[in-house]
Short mmCIF file of C-alpha atoms and ligand atoms in Angstrom, two decimals:
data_model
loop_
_atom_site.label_atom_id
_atom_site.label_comp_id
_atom_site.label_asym_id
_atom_site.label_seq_id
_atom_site.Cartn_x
_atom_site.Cartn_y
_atom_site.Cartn_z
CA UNK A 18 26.88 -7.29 15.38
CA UNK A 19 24.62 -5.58 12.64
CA UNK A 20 21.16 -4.79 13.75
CA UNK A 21 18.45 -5.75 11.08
CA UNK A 22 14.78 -4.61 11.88
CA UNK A 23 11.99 -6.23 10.44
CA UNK A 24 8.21 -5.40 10.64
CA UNK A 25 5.91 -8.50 10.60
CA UNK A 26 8.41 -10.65 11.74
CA UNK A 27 5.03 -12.74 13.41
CA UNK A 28 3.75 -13.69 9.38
CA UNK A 29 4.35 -16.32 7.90
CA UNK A 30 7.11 -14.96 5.23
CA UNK A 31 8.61 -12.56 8.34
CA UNK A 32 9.36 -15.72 10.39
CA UNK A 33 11.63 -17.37 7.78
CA UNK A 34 13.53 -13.75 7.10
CA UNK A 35 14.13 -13.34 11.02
CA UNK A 36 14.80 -17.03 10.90
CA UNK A 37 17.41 -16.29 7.63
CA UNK A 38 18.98 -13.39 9.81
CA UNK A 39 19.24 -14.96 13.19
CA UNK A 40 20.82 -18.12 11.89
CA UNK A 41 24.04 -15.99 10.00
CA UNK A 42 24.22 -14.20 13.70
CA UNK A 43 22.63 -10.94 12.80
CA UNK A 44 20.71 -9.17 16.40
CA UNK A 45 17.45 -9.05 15.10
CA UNK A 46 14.56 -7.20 15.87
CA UNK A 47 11.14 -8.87 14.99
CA UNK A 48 8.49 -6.38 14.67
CA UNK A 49 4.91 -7.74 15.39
CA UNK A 50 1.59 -6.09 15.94
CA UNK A 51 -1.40 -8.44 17.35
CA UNK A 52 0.59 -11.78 17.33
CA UNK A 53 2.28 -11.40 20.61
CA UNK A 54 1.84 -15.52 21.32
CA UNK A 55 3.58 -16.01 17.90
CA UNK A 56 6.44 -13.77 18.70
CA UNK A 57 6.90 -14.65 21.96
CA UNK A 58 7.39 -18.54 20.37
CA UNK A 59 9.84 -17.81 18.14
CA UNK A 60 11.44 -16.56 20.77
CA UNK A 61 11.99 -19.56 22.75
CA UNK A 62 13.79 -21.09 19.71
CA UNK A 63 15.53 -17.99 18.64
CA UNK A 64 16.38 -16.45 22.27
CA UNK A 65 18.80 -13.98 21.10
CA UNK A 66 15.77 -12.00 19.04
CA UNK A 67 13.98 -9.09 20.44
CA UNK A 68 10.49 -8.65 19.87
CA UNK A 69 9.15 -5.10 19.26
CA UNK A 70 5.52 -4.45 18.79
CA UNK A 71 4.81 -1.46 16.50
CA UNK A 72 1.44 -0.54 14.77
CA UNK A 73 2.91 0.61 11.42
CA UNK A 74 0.01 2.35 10.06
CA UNK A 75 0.65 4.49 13.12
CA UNK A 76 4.15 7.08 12.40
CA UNK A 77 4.24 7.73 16.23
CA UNK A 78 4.69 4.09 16.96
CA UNK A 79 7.20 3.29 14.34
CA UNK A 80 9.05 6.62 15.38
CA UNK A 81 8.74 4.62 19.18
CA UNK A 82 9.81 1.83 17.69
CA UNK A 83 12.91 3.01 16.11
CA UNK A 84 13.97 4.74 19.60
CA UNK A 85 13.97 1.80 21.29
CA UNK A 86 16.08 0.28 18.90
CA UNK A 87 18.66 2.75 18.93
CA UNK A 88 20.20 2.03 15.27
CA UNK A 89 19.82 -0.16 12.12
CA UNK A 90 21.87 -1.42 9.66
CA UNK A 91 19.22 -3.47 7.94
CA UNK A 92 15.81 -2.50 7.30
CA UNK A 93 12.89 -5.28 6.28
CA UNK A 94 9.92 -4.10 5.53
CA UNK A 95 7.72 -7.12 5.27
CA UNK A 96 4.26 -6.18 7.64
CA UNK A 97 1.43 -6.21 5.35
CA UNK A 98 -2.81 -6.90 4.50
CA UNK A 99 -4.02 -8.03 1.51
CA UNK A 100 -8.09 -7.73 1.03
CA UNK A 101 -10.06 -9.22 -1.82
CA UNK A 102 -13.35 -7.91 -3.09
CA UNK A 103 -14.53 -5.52 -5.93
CA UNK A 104 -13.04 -1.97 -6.02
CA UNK A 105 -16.89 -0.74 -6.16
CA UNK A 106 -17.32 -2.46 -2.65
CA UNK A 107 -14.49 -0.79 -1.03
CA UNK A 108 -15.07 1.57 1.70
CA UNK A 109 -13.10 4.51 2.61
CA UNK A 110 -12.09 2.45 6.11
CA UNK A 111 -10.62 -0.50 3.94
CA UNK A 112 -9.03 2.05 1.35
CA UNK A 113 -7.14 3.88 3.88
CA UNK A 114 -6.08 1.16 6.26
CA UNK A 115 -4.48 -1.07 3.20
CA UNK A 116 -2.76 1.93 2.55
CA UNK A 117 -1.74 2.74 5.81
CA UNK A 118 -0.14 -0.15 6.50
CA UNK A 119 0.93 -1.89 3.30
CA UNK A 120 2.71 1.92 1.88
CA UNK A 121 2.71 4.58 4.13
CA UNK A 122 4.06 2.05 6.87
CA UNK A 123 6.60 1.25 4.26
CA UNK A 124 7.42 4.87 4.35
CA UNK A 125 7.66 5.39 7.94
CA UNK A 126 10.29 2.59 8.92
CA UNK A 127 12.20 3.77 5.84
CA UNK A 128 12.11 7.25 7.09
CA UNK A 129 13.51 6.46 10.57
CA UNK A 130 15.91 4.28 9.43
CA UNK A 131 17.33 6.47 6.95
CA UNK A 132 17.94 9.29 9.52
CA UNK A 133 19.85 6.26 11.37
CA UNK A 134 21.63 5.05 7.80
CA UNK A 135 22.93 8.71 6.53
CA UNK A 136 24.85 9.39 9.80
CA UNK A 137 26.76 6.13 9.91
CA UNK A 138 27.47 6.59 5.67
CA UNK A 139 25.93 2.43 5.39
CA UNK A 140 22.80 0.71 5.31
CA UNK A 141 20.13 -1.10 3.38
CA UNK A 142 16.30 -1.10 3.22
CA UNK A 143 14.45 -4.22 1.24
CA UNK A 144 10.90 -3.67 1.03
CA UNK A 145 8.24 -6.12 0.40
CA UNK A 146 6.42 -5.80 -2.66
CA UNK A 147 4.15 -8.35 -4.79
CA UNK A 148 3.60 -9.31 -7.79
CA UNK A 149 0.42 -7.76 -7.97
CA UNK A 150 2.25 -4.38 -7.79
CA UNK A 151 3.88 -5.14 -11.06
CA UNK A 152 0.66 -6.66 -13.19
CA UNK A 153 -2.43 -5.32 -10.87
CA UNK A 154 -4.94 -7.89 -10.00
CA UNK A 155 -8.65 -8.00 -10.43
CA UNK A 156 -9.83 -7.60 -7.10
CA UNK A 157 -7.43 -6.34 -4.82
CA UNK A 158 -7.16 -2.91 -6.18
CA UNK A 159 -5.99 -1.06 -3.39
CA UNK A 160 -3.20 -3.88 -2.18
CA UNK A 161 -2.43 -3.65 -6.37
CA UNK A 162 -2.02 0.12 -5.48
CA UNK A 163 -0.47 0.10 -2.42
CA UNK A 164 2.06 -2.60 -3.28
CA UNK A 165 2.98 -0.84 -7.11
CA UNK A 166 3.45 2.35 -4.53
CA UNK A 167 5.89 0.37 -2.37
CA UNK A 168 7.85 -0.08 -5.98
CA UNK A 169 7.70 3.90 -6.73
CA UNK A 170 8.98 4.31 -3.47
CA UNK A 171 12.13 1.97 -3.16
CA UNK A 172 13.47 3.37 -6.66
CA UNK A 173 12.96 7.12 -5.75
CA UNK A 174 14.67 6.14 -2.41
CA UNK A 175 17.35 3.85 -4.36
CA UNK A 176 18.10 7.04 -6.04
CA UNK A 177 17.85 9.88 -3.52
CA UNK A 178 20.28 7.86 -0.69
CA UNK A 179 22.44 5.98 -3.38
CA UNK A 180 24.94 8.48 -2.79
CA UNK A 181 24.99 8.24 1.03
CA UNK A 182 26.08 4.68 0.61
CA UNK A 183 22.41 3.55 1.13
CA UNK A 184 20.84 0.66 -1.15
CA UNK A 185 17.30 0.17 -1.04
CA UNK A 186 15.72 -2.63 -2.45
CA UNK A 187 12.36 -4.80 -3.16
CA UNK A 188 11.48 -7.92 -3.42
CA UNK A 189 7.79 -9.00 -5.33
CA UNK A 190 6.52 -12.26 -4.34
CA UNK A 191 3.79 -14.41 -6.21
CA UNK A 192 1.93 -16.76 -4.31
CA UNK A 193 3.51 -17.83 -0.90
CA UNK A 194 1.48 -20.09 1.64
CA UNK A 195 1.41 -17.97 4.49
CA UNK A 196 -2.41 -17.28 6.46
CA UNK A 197 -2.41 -13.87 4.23
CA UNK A 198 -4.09 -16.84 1.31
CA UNK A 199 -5.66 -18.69 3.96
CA UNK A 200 -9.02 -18.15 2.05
CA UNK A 201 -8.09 -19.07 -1.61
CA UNK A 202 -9.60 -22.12 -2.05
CA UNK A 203 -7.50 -25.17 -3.31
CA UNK A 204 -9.23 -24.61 -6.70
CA UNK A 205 -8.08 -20.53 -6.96
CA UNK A 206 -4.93 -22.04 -5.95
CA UNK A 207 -4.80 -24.91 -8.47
CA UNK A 208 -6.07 -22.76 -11.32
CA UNK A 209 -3.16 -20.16 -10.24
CA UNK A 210 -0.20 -22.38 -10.13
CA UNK A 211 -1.62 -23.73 -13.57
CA UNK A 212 -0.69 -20.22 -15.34
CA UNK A 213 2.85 -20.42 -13.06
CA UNK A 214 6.00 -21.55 -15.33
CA UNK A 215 6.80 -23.50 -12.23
CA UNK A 216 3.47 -24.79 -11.64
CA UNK A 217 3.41 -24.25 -7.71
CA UNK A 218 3.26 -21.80 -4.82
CA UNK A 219 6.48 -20.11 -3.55
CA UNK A 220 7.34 -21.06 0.37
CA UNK A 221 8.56 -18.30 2.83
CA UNK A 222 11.67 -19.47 2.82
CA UNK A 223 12.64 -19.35 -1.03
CA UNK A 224 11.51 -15.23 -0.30
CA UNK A 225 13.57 -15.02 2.54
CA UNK A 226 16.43 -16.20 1.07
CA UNK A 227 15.85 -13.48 -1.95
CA UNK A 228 15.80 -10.79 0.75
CA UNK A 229 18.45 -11.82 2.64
CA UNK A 230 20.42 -11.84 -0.56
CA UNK A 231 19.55 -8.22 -1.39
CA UNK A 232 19.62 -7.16 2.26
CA UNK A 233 23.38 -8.08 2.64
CA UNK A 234 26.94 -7.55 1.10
CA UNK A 235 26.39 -10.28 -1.49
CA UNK A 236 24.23 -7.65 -3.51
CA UNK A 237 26.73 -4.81 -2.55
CA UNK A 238 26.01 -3.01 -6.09
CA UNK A 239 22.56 -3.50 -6.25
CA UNK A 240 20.05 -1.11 -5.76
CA UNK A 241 17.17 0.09 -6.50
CA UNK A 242 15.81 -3.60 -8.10
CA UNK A 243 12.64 -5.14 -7.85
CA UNK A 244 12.78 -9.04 -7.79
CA UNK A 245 10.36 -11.20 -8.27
CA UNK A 246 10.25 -14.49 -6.54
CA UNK A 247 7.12 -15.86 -8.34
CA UNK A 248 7.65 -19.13 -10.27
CA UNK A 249 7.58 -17.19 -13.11
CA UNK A 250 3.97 -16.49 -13.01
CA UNK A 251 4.85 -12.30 -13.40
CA UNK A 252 6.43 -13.19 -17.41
P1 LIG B 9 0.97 -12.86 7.08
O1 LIG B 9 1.41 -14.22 7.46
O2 LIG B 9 -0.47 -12.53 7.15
O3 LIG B 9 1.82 -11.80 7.93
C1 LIG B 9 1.50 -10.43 7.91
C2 LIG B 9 2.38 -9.73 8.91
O4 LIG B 9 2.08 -8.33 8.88
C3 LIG B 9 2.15 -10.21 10.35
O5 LIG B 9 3.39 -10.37 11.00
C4 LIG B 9 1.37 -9.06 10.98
O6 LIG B 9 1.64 -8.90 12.36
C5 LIG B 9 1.95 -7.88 10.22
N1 LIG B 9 1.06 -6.73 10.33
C6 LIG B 9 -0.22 -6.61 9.90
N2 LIG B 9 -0.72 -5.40 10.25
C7 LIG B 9 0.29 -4.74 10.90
C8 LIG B 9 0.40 -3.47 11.49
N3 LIG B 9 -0.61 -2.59 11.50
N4 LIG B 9 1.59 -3.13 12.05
C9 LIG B 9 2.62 -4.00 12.08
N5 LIG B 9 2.58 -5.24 11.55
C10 LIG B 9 1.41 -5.59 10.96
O7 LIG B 9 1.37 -12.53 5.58
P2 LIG B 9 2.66 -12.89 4.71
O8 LIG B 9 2.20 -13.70 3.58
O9 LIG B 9 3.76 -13.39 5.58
O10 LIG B 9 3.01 -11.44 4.13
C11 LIG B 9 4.22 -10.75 4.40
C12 LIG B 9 4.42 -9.71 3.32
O11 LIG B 9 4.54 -10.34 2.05
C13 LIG B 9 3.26 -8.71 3.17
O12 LIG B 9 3.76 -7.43 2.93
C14 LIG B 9 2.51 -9.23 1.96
O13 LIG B 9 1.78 -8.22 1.31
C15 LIG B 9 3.67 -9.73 1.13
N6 LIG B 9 3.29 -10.70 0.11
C16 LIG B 9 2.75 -11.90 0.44
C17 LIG B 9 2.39 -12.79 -0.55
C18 LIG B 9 1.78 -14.13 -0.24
O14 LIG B 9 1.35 -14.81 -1.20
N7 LIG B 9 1.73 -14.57 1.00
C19 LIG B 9 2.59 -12.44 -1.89
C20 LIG B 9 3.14 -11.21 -2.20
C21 LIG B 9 3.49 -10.35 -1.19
P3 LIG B 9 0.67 -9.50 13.51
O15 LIG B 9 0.23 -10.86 13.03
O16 LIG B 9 1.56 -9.54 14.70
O17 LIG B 9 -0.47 -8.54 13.67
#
């Protein structure tokens, strides 16, 4: 059974991947940080999962992490923040923990799993982009940042473990209802899906089934790609 790993498996979009996985009898391990109660009820319906709470931000618990788990075939790296306010009104605090946990947690599962991935010869990363990575958005410079660094990273890593029989991948969402837009009010929203070829909001499940595309043999000579699951609102 192929062991797929991925980090905010508690979030809204994170459910419907470990959901995606579990159901086409992949052991999955769903990473989740303060939502323990969450977890913990996916697990009643999804018994076989194992929950794994790792601070991402943090490289010692993601290195703890990884040890537990003892190999991975799949890598999802899907925990992330998103803050909105002017750049002149963030503080160093909010700079560095957006960072830490929306790109150099990105790094640190990719690093453990590719020690993993180059001794067995197989394996494949997708990381969890956004839109706003590709176009920037006025206020949320730092997720813009963070998120267009995720991008940077999964093409340098397509590259570097291509030949080790490694594809690494990204997927950039647009709007998706999760909590992470809990605050947009319905007239941000409205005046959003307005500009959106499709003229709605993505669900979690129409990203998981992206990832899971990219993640698994069906996208066996594709690396290094970017897809955007927006409605068309990136064009
Ligand atoms: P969400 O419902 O708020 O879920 C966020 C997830 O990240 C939660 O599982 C949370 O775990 C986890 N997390 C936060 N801090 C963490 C940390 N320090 N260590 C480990 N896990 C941590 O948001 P979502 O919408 O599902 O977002 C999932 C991903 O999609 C994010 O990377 C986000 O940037 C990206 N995305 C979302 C949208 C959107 O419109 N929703 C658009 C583009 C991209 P706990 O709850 O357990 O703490």
């Amino acid at each position: 059974m192929k062991k797929v790993f991925i980090t905010g498996a508690s979030g809204g979009i994170g459910k419907a991947i470990t959901e995606k996985f579990y159901n086409n009898g992949y052991l999955v391990y769903a990473g989740y940080f303060s939502s323990e109660a969450e977890i913990y009820e996916m697990k009643d319906k999804m018994p076989g999962i194992t929950p794994v709470k790792v601070d991402v931000s943090s490289s010692s618990s993601v290195k703890e992490a990884f040890s537990n788990i003892k190999g991975c075939d799949i890598l999802i790296n899907n925990a992330g923040i998103a803050k909105s306010n002017l750049a002149t009104d963030v503080s160093d605090e909010e700079f560095d923990r957006i960072m830490k946990i929306d790109l150099y947690g990105t790094f640190y599962a990719c690093r453990e799993a590719l020690s993993y991935m180059v001794k067995t010869h197989s394996g494949s990363i997708v990381n969890i982009s956004s839109i706003w990575g590709i176009t920037g958005a006025s206020m949320e410079s730092v997720y813009s940042a963070a998120k267009a660094g995720v991008i940077g990273l999964t093409k340098a890593l397509a590259k570097e473990y291509g030949p080790s029989n490694i594809r690494v991948n990204a997927v950039a969402p647009g709007f998706i209802d999760t909590k992470m837009n809990s605050a947009l009010t319905r007239e941000d929203k409205e005046a959003f899906f307005s500009e959106t070829p499709l003229m709605r909001g993505g669900t979690p499940i129409e990203v998981a089934e992206s990832v899971y595309f990219l993640a698994t043999e069906s996208a066996s000579f594709i690396t290094g790609q970017i897809l955007t699951v927006d409605g068309g609102s990136a064009i």
